Coordinates of N, CA, C and O in Angstrom, one line a residue:
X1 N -2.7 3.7 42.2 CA -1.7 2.9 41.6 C -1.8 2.8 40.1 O -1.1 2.1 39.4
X2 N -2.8 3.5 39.7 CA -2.8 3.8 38.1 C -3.5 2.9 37.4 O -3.6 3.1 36.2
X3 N -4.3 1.7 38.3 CA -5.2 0.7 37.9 C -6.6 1.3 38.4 O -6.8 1.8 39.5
X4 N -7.7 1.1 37.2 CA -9.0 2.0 37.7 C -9.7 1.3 38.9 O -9.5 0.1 39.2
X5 N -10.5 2.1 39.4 CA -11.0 1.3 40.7 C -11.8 -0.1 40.0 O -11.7 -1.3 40.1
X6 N -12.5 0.7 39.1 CA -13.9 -0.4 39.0 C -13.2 -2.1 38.3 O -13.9 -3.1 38.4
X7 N -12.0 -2.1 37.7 CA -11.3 -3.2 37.4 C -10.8 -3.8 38.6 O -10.7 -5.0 38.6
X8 N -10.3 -3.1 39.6 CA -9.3 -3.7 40.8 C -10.1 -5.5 41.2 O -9.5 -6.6 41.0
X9 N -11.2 -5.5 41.5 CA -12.0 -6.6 41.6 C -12.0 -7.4 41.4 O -12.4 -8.5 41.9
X10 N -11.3 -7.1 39.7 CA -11.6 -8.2 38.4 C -10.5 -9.0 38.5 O -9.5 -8.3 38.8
X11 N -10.2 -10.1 38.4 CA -8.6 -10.7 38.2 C -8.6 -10.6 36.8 O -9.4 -10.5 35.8
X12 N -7.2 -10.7 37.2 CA -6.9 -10.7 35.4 C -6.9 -11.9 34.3 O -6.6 -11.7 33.1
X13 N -7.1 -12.7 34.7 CA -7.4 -14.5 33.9 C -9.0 -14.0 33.6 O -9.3 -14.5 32.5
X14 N -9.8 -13.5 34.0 CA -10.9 -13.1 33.8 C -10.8 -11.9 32.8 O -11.3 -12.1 31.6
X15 N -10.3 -10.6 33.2 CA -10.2 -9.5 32.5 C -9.7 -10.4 31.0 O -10.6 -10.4 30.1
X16 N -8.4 -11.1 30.7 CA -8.1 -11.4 30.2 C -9.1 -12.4 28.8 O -9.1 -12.3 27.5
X17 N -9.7 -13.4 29.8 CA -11.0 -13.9 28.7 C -12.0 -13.3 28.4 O -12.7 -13.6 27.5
X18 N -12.4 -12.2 29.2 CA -13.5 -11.8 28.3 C -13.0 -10.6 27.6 O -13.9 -9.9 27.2
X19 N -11.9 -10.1 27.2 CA -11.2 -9.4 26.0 C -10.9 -10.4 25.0 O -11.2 -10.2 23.8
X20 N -10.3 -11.7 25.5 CA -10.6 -12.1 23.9 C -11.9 -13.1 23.8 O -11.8 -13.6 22.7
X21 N -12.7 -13.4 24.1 CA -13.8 -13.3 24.1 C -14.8 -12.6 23.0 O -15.5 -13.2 22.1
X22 N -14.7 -11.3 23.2 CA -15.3 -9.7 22.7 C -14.7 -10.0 21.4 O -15.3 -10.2 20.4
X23 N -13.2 -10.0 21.6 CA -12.5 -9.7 20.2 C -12.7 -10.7 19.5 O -12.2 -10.6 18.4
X24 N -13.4 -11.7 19.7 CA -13.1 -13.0 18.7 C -14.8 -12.8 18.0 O -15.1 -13.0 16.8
X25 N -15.6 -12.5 19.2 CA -17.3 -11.9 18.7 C -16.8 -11.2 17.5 O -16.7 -11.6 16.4
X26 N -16.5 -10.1 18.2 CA -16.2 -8.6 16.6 C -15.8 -9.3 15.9 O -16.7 -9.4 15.0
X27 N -14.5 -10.4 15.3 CA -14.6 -10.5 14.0 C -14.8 -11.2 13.7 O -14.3 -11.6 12.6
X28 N -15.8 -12.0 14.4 CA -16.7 -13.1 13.7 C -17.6 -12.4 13.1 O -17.7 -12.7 12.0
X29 N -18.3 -11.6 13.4 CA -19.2 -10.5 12.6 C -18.8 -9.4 12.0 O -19.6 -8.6 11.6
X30 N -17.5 -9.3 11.9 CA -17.2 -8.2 11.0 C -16.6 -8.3 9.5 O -16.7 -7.5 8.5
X31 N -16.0 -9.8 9.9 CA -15.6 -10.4 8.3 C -16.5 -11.3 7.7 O -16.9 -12.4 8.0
X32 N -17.0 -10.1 6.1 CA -18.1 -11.3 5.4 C -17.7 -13.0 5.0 O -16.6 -13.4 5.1
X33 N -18.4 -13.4 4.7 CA -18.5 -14.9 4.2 C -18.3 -14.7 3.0 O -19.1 -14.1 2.3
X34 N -17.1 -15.1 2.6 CA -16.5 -15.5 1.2 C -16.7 -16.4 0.5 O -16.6 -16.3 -0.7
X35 N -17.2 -17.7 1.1 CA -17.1 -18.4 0.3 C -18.5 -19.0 -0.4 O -19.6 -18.8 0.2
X36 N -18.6 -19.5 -1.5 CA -19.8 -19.5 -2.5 C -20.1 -20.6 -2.5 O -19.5 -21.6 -2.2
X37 N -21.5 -20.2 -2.9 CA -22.7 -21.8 -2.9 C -21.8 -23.0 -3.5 O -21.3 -24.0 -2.9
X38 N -21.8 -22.8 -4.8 CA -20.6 -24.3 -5.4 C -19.4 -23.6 -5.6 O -19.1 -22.6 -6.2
X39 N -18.7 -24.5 -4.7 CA -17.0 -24.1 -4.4 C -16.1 -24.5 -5.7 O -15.0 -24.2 -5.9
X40 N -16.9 -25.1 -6.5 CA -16.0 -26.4 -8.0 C -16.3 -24.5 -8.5 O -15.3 -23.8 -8.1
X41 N -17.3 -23.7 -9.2 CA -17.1 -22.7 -10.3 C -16.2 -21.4 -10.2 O -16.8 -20.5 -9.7
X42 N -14.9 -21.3 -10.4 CA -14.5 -20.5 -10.4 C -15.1 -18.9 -10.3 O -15.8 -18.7 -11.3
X43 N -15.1 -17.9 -9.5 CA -15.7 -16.7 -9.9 C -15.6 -15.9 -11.1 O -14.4 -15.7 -11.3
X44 N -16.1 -15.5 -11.9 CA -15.9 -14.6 -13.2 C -15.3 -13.0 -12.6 O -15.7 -12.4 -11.6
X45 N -14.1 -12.6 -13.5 CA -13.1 -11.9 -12.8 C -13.8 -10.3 -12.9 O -13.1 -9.8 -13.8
X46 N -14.4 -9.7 -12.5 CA -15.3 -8.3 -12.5 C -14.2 -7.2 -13.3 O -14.5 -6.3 -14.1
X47 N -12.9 -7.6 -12.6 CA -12.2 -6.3 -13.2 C -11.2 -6.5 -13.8 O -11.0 -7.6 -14.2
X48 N -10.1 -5.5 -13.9 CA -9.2 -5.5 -14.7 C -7.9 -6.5 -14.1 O -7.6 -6.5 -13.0
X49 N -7.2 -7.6 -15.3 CA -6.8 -8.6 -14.6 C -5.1 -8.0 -15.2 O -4.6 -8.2 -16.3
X50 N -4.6 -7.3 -14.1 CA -2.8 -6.7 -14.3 C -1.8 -7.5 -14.1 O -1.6 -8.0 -13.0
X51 N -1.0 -7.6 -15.7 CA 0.2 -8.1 -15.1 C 1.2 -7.9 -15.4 O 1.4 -7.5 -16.6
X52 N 2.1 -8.0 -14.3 CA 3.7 -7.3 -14.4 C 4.0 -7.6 -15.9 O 3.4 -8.2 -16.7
X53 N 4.9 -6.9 -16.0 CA 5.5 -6.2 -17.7 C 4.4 -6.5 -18.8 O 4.8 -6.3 -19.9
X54 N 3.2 -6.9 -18.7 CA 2.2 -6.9 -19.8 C 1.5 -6.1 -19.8 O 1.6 -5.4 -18.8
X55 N 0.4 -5.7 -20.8 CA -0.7 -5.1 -21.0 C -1.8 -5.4 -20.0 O -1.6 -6.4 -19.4
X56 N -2.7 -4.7 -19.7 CA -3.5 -5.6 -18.5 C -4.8 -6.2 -19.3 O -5.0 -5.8 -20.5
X57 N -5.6 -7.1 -18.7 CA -7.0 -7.8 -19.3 C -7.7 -7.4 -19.2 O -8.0 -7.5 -18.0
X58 N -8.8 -6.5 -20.0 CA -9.6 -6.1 -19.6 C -11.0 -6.9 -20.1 O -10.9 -7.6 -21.1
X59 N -12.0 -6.9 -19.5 CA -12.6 -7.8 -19.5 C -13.4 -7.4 -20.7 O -13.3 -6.2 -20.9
X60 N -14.4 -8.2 -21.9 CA -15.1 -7.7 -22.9 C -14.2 -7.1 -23.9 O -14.8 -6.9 -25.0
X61 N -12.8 -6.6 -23.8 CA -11.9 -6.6 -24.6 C -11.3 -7.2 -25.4 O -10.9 -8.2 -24.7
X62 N -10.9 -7.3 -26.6 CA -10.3 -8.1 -27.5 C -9.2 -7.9 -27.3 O -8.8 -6.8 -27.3
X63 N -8.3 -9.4 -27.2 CA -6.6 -9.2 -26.9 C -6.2 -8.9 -28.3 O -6.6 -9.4 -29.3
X64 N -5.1 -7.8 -28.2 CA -4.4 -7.6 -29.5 C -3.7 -8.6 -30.5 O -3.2 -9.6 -30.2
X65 N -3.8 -8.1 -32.0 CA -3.2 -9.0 -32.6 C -1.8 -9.2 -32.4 O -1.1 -8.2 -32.2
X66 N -1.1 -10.6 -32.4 CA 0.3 -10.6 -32.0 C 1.4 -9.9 -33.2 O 2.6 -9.8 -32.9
X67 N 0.9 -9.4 -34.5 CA 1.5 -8.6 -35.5 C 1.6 -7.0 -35.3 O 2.4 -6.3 -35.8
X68 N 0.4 -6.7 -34.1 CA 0.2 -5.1 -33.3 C 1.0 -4.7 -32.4 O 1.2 -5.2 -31.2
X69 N 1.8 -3.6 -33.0 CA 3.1 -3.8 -31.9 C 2.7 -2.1 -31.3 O 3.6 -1.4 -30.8
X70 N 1.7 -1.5 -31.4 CA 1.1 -0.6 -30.8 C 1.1 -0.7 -29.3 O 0.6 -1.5 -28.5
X71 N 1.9 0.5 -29.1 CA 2.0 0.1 -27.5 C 2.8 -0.4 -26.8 O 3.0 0.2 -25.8
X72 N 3.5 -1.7 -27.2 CA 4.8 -2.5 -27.1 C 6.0 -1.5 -26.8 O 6.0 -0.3 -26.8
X73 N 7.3 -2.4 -26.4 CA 8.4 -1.4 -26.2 C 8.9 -1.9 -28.0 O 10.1 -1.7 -28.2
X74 N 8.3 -2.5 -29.1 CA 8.7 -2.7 -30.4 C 8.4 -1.9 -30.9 O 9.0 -1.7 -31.9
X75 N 7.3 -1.1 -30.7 CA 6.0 0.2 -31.4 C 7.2 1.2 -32.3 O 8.1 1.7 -31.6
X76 N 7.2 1.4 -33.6 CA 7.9 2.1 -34.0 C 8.1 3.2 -33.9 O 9.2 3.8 -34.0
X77 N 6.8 3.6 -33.6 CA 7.0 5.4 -33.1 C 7.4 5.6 -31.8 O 7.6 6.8 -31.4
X78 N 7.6 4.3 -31.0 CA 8.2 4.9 -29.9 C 9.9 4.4 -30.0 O 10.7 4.8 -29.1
X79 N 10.0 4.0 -30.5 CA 11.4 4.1 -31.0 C 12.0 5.0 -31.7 O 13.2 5.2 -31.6
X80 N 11.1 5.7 -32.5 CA 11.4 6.6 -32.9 C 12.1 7.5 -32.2 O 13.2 7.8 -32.0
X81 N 10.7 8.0 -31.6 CA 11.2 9.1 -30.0 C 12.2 8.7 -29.4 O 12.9 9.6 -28.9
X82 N 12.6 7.5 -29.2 CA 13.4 7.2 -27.9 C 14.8 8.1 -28.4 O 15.6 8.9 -27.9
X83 N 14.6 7.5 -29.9 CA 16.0 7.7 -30.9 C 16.1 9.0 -31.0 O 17.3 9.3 -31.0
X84 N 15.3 10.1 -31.2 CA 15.2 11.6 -31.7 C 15.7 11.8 -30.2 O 16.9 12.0 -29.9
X85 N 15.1 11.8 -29.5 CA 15.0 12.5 -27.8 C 16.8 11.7 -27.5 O 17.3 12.1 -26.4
X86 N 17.5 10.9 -28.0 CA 18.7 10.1 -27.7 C 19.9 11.0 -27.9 O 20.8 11.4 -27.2
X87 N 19.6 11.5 -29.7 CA 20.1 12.5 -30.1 C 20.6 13.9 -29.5 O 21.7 14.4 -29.4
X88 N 19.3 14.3 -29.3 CA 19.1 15.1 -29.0 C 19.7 15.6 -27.1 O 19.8 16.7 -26.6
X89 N 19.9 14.8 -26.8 CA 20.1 14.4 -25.1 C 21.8 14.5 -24.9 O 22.4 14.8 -23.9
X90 N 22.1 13.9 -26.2 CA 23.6 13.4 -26.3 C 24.1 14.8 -26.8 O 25.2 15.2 -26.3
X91 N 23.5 15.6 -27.7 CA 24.3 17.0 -28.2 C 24.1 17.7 -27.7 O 24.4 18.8 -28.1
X92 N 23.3 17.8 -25.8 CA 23.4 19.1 -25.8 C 24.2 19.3 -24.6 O 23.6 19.3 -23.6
X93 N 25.4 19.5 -24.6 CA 26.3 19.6 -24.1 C 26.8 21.0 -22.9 O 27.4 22.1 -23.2
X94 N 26.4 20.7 -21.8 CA 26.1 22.3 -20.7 C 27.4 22.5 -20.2 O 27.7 21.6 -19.3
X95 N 28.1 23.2 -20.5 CA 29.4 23.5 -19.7 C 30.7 22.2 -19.6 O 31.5 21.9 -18.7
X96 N 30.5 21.7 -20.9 CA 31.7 20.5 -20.9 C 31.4 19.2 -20.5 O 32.2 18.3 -20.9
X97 N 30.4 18.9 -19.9 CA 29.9 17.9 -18.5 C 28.9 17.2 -20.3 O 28.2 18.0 -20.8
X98 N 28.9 16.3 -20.7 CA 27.9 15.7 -21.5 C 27.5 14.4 -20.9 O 28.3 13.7 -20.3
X99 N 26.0 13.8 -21.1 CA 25.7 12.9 -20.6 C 26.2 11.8 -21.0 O 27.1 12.0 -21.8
X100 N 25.9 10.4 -20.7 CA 26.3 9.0 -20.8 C 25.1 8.8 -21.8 O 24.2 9.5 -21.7
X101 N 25.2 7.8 -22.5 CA 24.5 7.2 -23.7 C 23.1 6.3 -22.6 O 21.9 6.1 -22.8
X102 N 23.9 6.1 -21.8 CA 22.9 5.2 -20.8 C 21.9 6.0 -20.0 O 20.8 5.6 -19.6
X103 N 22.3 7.0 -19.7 CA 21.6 8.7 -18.5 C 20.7 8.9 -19.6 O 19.5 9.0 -19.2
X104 N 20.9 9.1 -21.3 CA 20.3 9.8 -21.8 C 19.0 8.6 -22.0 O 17.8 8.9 -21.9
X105 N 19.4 7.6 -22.3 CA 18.8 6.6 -22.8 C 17.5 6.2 -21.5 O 16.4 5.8 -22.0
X106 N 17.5 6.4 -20.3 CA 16.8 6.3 -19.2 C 15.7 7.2 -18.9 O 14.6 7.0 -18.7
X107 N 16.6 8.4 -19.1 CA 15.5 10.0 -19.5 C 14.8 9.6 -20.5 O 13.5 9.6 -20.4
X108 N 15.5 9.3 -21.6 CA 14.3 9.3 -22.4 C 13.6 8.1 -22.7 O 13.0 8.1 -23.7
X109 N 13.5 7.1 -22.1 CA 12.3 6.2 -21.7 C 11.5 7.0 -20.6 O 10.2 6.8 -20.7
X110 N 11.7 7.5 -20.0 CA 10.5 8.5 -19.1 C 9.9 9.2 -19.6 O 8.8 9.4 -19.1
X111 N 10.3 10.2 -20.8 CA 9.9 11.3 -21.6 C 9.1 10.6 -22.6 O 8.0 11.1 -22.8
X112 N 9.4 9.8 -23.2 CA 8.8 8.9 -24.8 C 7.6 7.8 -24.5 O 6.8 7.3 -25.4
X113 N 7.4 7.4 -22.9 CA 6.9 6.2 -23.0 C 5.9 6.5 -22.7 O 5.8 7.5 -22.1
X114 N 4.5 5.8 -23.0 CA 3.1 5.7 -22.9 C 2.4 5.0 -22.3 O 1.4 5.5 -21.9
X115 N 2.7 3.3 -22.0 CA 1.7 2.5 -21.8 C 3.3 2.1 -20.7 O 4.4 2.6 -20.5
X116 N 2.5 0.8 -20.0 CA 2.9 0.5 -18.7 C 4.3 -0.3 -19.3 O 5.4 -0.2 -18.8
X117 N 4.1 -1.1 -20.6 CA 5.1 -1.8 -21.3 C 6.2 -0.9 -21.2 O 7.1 -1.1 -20.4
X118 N 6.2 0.2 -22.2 CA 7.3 0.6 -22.4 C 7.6 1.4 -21.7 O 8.5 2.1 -22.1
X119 N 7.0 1.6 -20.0 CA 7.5 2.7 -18.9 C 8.8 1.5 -18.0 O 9.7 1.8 -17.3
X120 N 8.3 0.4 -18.3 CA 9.0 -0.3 -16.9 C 10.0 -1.5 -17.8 O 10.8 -2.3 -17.3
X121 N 9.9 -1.4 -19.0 CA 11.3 -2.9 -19.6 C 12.9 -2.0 -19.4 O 13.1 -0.7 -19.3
X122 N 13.4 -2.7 -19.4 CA 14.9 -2.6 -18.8 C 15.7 -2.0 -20.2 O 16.5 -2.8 -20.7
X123 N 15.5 -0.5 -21.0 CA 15.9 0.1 -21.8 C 17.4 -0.3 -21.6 O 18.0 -0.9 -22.5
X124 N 18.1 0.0 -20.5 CA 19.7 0.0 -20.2 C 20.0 -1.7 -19.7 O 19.0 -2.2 -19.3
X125 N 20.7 -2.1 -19.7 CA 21.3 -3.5 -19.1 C 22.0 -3.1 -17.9 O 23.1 -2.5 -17.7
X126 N 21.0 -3.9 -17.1 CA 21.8 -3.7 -15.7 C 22.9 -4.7 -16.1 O 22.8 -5.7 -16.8
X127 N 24.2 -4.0 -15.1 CA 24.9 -4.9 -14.6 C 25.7 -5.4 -13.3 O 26.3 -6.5 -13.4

């Protein structure tokens, strides 16, 4: 009947507890102990601390000066690019069909950008 012999025996209120039973053993021993000798000190952060649309923290690093627009989506030389590659995107015209100011403007945030800042700010205005 597709039930093994050596189970037939067993009821199932039984089969049943000692499966979770078992499972509740395993991960009581399989998940370490997190929590630390004094619960008041915060842990010191090991790695790199990421956050959406910013720079990430890296630890032993000095945060930038707020005058340092290296990197930024303000960074002049990537504005530059954005502007040269804008031009350039807009004149080249394949069989009549020319791009939107916004298509080119998109491309070339993909083509120009370097750091995580200026891969992911909102170059076009949604609407």
């Amino acid at each position: 009947s597709g039930v093994d012999s050596r189970w037939a025996c067993v009821s199932p209120q039984l089969r049943r507890t000692f499966l979770t039973a078992s499972c509740v053993g395993l991960l009581a021993t399989a998940l370490p102990l997190t929590a630390s000798a004094d619960a008041t000190t915060p842990a010191a952060p090991t790695s790199t601390v990421y956050i959406t649309g910013k720079a990430p923290r890296i630890p032993g690093k000095k945060p930038q000066a707020k005058d340092d627009l290296k990197g930024t989506r303000k960074d002049p030389s990537f504005l530059r690019s954005i502007a040269e590659c804008k031009t350039q995107c807009l004149s080249t015209d394949t069989y009549g069909t020319g791009k939107t100011k916004e298509d080119c403007l998109s491309e070339c945030q993909d083509v120009c950008c370097t750091t995580y800042e200026q891969c992911t700010f909102a170059i076009v205005p949604r609407l």
